[in-house]
Short mmCIF file of C-alpha atoms in Angstrom, two decimals:
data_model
loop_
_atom_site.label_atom_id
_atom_site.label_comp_id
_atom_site.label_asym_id
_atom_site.label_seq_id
_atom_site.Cartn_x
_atom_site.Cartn_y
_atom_site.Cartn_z
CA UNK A 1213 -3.69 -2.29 2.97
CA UNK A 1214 -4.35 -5.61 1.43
CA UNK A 1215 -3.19 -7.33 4.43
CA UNK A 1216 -4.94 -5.93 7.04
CA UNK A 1217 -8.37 -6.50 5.03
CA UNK A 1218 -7.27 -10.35 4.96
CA UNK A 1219 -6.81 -10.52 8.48
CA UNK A 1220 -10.07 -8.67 9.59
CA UNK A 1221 -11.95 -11.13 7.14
CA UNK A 1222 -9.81 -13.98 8.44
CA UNK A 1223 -10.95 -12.73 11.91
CA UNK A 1224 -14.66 -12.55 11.17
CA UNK A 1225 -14.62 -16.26 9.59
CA UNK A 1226 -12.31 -17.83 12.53
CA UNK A 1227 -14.31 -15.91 14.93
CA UNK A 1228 -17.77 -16.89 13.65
CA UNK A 1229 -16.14 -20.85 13.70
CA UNK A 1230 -16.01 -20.43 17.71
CA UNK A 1231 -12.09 -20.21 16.66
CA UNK A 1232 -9.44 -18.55 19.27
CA UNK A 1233 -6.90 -16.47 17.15
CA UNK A 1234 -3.66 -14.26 18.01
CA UNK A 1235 -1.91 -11.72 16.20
CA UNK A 1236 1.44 -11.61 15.49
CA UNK A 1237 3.10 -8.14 14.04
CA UNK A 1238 6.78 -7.28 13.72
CA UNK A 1239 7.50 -4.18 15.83
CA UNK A 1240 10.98 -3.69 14.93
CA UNK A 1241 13.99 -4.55 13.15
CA UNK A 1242 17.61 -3.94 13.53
CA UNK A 1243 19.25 -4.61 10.83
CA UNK A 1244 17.85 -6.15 8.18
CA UNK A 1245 14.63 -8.49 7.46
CA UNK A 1246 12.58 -9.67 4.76
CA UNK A 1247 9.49 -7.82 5.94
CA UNK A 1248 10.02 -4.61 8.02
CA UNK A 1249 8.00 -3.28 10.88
CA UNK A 1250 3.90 -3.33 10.43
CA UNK A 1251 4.17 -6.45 8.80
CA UNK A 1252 1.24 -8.81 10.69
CA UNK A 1253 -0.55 -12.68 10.44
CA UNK A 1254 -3.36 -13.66 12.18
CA UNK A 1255 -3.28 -17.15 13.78
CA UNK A 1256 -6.34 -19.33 14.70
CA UNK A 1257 -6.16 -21.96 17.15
CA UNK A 1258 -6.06 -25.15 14.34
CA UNK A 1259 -2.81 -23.36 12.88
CA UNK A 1260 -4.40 -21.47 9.76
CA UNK A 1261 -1.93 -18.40 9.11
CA UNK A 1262 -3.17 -15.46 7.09
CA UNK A 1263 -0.92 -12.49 6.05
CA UNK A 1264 3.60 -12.64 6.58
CA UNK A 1265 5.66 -11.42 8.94
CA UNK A 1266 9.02 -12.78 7.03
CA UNK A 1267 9.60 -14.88 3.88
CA UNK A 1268 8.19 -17.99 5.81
CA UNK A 1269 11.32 -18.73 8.40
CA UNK A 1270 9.09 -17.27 11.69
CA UNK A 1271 6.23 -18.59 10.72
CA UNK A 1272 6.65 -22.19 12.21
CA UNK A 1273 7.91 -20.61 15.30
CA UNK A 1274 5.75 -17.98 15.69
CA UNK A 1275 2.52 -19.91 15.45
CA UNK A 1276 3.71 -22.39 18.54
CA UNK A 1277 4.72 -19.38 20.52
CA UNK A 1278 0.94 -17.63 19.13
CA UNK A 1279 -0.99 -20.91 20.85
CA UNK A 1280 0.89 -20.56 23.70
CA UNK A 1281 -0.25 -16.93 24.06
CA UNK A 1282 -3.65 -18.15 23.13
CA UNK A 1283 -4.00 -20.67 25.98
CA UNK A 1284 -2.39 -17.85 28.49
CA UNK A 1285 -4.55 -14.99 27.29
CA UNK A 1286 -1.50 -12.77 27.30
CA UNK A 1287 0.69 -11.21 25.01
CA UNK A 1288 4.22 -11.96 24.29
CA UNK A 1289 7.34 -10.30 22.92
CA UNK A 1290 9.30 -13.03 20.79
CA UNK A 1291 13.02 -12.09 19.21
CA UNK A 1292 14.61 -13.16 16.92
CA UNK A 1293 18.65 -12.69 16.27
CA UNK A 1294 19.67 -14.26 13.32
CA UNK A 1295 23.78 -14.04 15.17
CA UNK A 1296 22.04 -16.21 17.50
CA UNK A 1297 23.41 -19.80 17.03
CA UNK A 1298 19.67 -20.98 18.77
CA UNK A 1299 17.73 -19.55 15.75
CA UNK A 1300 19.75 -22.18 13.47
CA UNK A 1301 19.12 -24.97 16.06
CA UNK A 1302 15.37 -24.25 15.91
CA UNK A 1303 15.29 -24.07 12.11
CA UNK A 1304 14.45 -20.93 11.80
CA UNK A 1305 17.24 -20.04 9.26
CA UNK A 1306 16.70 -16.65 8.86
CA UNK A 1307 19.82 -15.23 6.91
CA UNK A 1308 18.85 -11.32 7.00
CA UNK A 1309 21.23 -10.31 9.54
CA UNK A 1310 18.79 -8.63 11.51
CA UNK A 1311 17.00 -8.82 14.78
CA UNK A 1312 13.77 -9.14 14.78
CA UNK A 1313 11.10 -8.74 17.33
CA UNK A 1314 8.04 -10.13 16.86
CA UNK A 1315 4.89 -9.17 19.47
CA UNK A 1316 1.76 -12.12 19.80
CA UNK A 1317 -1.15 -10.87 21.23
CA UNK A 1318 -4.63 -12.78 22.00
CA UNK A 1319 -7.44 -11.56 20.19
CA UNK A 1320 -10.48 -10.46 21.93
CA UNK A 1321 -14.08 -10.31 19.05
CA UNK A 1322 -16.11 -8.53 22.91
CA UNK A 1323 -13.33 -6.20 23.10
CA UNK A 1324 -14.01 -2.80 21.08
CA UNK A 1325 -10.72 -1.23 21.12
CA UNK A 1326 -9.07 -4.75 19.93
CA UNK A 1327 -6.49 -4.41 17.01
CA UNK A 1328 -9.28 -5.88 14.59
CA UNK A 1329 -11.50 -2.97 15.52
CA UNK A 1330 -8.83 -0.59 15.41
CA UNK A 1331 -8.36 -1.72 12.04
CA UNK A 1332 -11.83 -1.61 11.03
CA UNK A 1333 -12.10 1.53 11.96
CA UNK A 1334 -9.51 2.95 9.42
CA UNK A 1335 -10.43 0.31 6.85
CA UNK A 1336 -14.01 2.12 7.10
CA UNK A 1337 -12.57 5.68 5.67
CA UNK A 1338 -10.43 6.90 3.09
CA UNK A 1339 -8.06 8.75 5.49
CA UNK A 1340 -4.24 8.20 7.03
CA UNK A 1341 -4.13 7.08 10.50
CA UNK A 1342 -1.56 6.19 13.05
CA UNK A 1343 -1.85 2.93 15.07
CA UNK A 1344 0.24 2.61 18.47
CA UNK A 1345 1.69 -0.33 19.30
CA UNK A 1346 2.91 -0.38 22.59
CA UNK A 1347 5.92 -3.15 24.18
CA UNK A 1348 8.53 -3.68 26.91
CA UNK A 1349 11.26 -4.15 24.68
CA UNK A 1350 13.89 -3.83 27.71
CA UNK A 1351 11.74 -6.76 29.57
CA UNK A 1352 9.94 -9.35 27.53
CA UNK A 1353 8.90 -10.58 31.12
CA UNK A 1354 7.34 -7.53 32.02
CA UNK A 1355 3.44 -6.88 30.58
CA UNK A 1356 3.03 -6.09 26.88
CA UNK A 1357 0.11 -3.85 26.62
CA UNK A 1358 0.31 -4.35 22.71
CA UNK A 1359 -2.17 -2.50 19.91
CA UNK A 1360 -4.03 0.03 21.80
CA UNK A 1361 -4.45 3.38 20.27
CA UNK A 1362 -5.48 4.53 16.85
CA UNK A 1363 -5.58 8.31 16.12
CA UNK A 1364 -7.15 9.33 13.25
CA UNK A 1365 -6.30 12.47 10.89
CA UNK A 1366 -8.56 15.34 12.59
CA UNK A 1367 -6.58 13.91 15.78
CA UNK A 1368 -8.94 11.97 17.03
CA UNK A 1369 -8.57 8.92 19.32
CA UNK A 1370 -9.74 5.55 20.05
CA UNK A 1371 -8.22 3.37 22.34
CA UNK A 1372 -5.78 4.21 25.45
CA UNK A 1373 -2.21 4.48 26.02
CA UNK A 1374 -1.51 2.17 29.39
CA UNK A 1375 0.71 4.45 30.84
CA UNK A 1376 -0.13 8.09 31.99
CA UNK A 1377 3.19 9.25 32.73
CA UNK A 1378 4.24 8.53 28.86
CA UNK A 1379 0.31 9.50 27.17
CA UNK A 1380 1.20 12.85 26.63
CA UNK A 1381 4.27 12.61 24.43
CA UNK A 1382 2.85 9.35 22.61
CA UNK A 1383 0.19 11.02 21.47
CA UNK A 1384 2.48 14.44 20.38
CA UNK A 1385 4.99 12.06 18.67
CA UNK A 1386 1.74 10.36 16.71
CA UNK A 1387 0.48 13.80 15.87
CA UNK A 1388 4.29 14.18 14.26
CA UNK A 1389 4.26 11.52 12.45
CA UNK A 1390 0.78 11.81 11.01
CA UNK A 1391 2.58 15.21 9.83
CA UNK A 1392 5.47 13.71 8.68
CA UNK A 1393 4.44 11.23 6.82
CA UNK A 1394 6.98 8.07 8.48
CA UNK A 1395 6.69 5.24 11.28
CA UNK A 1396 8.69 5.62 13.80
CA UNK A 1397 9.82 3.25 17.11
CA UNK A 1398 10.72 5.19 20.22
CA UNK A 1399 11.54 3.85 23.83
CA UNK A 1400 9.95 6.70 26.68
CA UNK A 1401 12.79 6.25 29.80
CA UNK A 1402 9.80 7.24 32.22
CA UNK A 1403 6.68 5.84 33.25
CA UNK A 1404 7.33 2.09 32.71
CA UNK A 1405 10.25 2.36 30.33
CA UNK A 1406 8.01 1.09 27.25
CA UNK A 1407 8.60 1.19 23.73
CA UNK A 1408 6.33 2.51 21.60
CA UNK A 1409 5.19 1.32 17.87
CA UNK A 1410 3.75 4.59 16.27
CA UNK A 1411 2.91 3.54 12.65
CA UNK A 1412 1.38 5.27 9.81
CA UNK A 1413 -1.50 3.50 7.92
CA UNK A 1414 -2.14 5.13 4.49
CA UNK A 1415 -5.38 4.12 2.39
CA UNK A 1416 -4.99 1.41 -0.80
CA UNK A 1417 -4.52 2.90 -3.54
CA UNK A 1418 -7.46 4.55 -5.79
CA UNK A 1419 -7.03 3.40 -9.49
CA UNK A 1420 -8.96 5.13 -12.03
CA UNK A 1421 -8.36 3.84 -15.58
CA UNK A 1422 -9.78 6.13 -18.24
CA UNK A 1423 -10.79 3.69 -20.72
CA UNK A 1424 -12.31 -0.24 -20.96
CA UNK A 1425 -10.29 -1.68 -23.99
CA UNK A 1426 -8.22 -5.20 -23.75
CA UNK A 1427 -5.02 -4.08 -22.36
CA UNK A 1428 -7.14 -2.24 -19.31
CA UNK A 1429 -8.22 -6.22 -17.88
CA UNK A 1430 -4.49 -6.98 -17.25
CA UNK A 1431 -4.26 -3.35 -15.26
CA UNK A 1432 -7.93 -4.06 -13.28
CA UNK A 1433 -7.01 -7.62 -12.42
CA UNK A 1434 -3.24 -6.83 -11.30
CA UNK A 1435 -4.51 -3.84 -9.09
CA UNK A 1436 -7.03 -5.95 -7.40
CA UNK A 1437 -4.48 -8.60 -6.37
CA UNK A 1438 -2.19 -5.73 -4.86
CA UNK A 1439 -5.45 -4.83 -2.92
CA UNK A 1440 -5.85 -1.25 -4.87
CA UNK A 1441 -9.30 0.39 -5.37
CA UNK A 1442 -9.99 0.32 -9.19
CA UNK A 1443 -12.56 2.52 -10.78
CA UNK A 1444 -12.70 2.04 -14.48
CA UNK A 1445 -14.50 5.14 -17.24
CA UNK A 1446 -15.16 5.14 -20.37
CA UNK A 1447 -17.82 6.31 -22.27
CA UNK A 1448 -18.47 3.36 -24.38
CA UNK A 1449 -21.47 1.29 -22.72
CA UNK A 1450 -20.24 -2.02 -24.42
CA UNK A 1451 -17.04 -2.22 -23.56
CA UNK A 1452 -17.30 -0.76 -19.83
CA UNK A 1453 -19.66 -3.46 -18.27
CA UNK A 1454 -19.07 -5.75 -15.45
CA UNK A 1455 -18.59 -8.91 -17.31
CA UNK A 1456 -15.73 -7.72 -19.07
CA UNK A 1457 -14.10 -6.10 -15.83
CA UNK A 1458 -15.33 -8.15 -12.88
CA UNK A 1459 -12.55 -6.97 -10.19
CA UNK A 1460 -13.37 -3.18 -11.05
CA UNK A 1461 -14.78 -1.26 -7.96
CA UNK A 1462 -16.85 0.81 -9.90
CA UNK A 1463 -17.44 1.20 -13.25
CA UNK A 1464 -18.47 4.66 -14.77
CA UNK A 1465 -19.93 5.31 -18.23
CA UNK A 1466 -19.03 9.20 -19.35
CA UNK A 1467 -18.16 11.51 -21.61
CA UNK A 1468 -15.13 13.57 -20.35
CA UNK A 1469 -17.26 16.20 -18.93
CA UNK A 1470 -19.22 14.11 -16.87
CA UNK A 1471 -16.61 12.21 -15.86
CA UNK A 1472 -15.02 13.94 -12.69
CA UNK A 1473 -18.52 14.65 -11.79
CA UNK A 1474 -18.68 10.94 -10.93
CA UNK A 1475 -15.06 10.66 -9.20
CA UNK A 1476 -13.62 11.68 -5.55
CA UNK A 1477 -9.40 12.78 -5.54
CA UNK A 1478 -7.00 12.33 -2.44
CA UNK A 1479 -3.71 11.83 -2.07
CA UNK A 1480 -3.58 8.30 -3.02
CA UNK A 1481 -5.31 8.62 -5.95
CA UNK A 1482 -3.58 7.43 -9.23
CA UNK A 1483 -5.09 7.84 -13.19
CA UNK A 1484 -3.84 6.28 -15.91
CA UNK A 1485 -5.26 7.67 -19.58
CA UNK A 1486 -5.51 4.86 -21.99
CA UNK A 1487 -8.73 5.53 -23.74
CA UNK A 1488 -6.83 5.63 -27.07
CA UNK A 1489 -8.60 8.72 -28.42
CA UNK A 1490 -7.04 11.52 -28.51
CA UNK A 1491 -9.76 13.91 -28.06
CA UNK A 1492 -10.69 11.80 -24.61
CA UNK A 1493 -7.58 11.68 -22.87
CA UNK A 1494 -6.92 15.24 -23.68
CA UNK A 1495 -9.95 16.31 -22.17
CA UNK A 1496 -9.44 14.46 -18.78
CA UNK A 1497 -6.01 15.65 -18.85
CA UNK A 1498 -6.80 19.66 -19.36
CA UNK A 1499 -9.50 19.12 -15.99
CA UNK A 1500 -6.65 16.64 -14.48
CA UNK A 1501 -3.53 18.61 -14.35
CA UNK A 1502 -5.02 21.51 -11.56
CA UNK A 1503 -5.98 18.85 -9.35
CA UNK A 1504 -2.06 18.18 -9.05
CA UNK A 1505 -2.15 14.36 -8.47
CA UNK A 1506 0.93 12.57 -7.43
CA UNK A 1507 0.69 10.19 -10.71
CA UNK A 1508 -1.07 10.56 -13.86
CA UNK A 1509 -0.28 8.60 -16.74
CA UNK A 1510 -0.68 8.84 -20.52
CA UNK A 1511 -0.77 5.26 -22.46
CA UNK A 1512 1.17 5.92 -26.09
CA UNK A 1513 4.29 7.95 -27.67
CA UNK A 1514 6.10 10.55 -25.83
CA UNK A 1515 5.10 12.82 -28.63
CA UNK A 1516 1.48 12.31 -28.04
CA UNK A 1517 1.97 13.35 -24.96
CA UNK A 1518 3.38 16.21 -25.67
CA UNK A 1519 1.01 17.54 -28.75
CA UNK A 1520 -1.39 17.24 -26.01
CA UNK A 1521 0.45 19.15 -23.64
CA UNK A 1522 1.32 22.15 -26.24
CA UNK A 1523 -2.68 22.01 -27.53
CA UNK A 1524 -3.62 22.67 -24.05
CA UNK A 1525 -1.03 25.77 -23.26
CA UNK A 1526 -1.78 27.04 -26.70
CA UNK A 1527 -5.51 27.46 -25.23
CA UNK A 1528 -4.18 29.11 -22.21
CA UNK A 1529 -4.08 27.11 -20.32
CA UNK A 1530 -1.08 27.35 -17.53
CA UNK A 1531 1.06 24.25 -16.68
CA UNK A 1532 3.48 24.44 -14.22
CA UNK A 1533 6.75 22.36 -13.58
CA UNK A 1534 5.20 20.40 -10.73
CA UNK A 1535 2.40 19.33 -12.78
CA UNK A 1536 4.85 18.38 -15.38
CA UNK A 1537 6.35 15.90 -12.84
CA UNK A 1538 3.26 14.29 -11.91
CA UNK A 1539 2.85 13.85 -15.91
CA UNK A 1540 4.05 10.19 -16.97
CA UNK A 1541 4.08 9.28 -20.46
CA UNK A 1542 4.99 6.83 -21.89
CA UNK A 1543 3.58 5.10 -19.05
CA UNK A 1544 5.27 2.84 -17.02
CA UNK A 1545 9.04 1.73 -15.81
CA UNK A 1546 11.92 -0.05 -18.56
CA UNK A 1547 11.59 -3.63 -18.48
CA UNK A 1548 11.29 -4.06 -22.08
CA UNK A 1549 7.58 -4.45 -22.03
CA UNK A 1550 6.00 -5.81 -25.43
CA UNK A 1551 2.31 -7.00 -24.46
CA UNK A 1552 -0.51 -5.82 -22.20
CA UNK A 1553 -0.05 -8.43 -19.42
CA UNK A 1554 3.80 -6.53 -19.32
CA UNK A 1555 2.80 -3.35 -20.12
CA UNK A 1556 0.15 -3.92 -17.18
CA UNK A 1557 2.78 -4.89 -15.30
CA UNK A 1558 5.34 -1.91 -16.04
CA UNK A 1559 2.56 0.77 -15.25
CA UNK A 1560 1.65 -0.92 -11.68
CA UNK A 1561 5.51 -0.69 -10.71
CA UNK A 1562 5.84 2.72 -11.68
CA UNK A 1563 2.91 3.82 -9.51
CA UNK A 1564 4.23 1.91 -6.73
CA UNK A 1565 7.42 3.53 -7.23
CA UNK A 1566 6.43 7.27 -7.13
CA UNK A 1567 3.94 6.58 -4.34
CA UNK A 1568 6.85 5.34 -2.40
CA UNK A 1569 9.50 8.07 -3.57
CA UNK A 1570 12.27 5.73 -5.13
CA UNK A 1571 13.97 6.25 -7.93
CA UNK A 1572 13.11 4.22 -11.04
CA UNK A 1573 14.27 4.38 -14.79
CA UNK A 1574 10.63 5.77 -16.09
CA UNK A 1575 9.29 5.28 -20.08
CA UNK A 1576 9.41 9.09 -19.91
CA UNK A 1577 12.66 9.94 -19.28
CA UNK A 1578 13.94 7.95 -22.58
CA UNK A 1579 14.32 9.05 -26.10
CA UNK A 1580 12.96 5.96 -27.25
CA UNK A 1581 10.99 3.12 -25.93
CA UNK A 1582 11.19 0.40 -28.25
CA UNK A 1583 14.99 1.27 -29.83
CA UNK A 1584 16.33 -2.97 -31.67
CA UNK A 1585 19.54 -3.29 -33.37
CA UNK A 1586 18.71 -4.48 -37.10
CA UNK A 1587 20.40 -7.12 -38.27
CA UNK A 1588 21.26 -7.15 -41.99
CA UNK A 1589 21.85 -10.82 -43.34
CA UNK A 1590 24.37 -10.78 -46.11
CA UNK A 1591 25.87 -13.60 -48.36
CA UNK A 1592 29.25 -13.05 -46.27
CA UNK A 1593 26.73 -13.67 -43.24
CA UNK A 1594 25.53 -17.52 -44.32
#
């Protein structure tokens, strides 16, 4: 949740400035749309944008429309239809054939339950949320309450829903979806007739690199720009030190069983074994596997993989198909990677990928990685 970190510290800096800001976020789409629902950007009065809500075609608009709802102190409901012949005449050019409506709300730093608090308060813990959003989609005229509930995982709330005839089955739909797992838009034909936002918020991912050599500083530094949480171990002092990995989180120096000792597991954690000794990443693996984490990956051959796999059941240990499929190795998606920078790169995909349930062509699931025709230069060849 790289985004929403920007825009609280964006916030903090225009607020601290004496600056007025709004908040723009996309509520829904129909159709299609560069960014989808949740996407936000913070506005400040002098026109400073931080964070997206499209590819840059809204952006223009949606900051004169965001001072407007500055200097009114009220929130507005803004659509945009790119079958709309007035989106072309306004330049905003979308070409996603979608609609897209777009909610700008005044910011508030005295108000508690503002969006920016709301967001602090599940920036503060490791733990999925859901954030209510709440609109008159059927009247843009008509008052947009806006961001105004958060519900945390043990059920908890902060914030209100505006209208008591809908609370009830607002807060059993969140309750669903914190459940389920996906955001979801519904429209409640009582009470005022609003339309509700009811988004899940996971936690950035939690990186943990088992080893501090070279081709782990493309890893730590591509991580940190996605936002993710790196922790880096090894248990050589003088190659896991700050200098060397400046963008790391944390930065543990262990043998392997010491190691998890020193670490903290949920569902968005991710591990990556690239220690290149054997005896290491075999060690993390064997305490690994029973923790049954939705990615771990193993640096090197398939086949070292798989000694290390048959070493471990041949000491008894018990490995079960599902842990199998949280086992990646080689590690990383097919994009013909050669160096660490790509390699990095390859490895960060793939997580992304299986965190997000789609369907990628995975290191693993070839025969071999690296397979090059051979050319053989003959004298009938020159």
């Amino acid at each position: 949740m790289k985004e929403l970190q920007d825009i609280v510290n964006a916030f903090d800096k225009a607020a601290g400035a004496g600056k007025q800001t709004a908040l723009a976020t996309v509520v829904l789409v129909e159709g299609s749309s560069y960014r989808r629902a949740g996407a936000r950007m913070l506005v400040t009065e002098d026109g400073q944008l931080t964070g997206a809500i499209s590819g840059g075609c809204l952006e223009g608009d949606a900051l004169r429309k965001a001072r407007l709802v500055m200097a009114q102190n009220k929130p507005m409901l803004v659509t945009y239809d790119t079958t709309d012949d007035d989106d072309a005449k306004l330049g905003v050019g979308l070409g996603c054939n979608g609609i897209i409506h777009i909610l700008i709300e005044p910011l508030f730093p005295e108000n508690p339950n503002s969006p920016i608090n709301l967001f602090r308060l599940f920036l503060s813990k490791r733990q999925p949320v859901v954030l209510i959003t709440v609109f008159s989609l059927n009247n843009r005229q008509a008052t947009q309450p806006g961001t105004c509930l958060l519900m945390k995982a043990d059920k908890q709330t902060r914030g209100a829903i505006p209208d008591d005839e809908i609370k009830e089955a607002v807060l059993g739909d969140a309750k669903e979806v914190l459940k389920k797992g996906n955001s979801v838009t519904k429209t409640y034909v009582y009470g005022n007739g609003y339309t509700c936002f009811i988004e899940l918020l996971q936690p950035a991912v939690a990186l943990i690199l088992f080893g501090a050599g070279n081709d782990a500083i493309p890893m730590v530094e591509m991580a940190s720009v996605l936002g993710w949480q790196v922790t880096l171990v090894d248990g050589r002092a003088n190659y896991a030190v700050s200098a060397r990995f400046p963008l790391a989180r944390k930065i543990i120096i262990a043998k392997p069983d010491q190691a998890l000792l020193q670490l903290r597991f949920d569902e968005r954690t991710v591990v990556v074994l690239m220690t290149h000794n054997y005896n290491y990443d075999m060690a993390m693996l064997r305490q690994l596997l029973p923790l049954q984490l939705s990615y771990v990956a193993s640096l090197g051959p398939k086949k070292r993989l798989q000694r290390m796999l048959n070493e471990l059941q041949d000491e008894g240990l018990a490995i079960s198909a599902e842990q199998l499929r949280s086992i990646y190795g080689p590690a990383g998606i097919d994009i013909g990677s050669e160096n660490a920078d790509e390699i990095a790169l390859s490895i960060i995909a793939e997580i992304q990928a299986v965190l997000n349930k789609r369907k990628v062509n995975s290191l693993r699931d070839k025969i071999a990685v690296h397979n090059r025709e051979t050319t053989v230069v003959t004298e009938n060849n020159l």
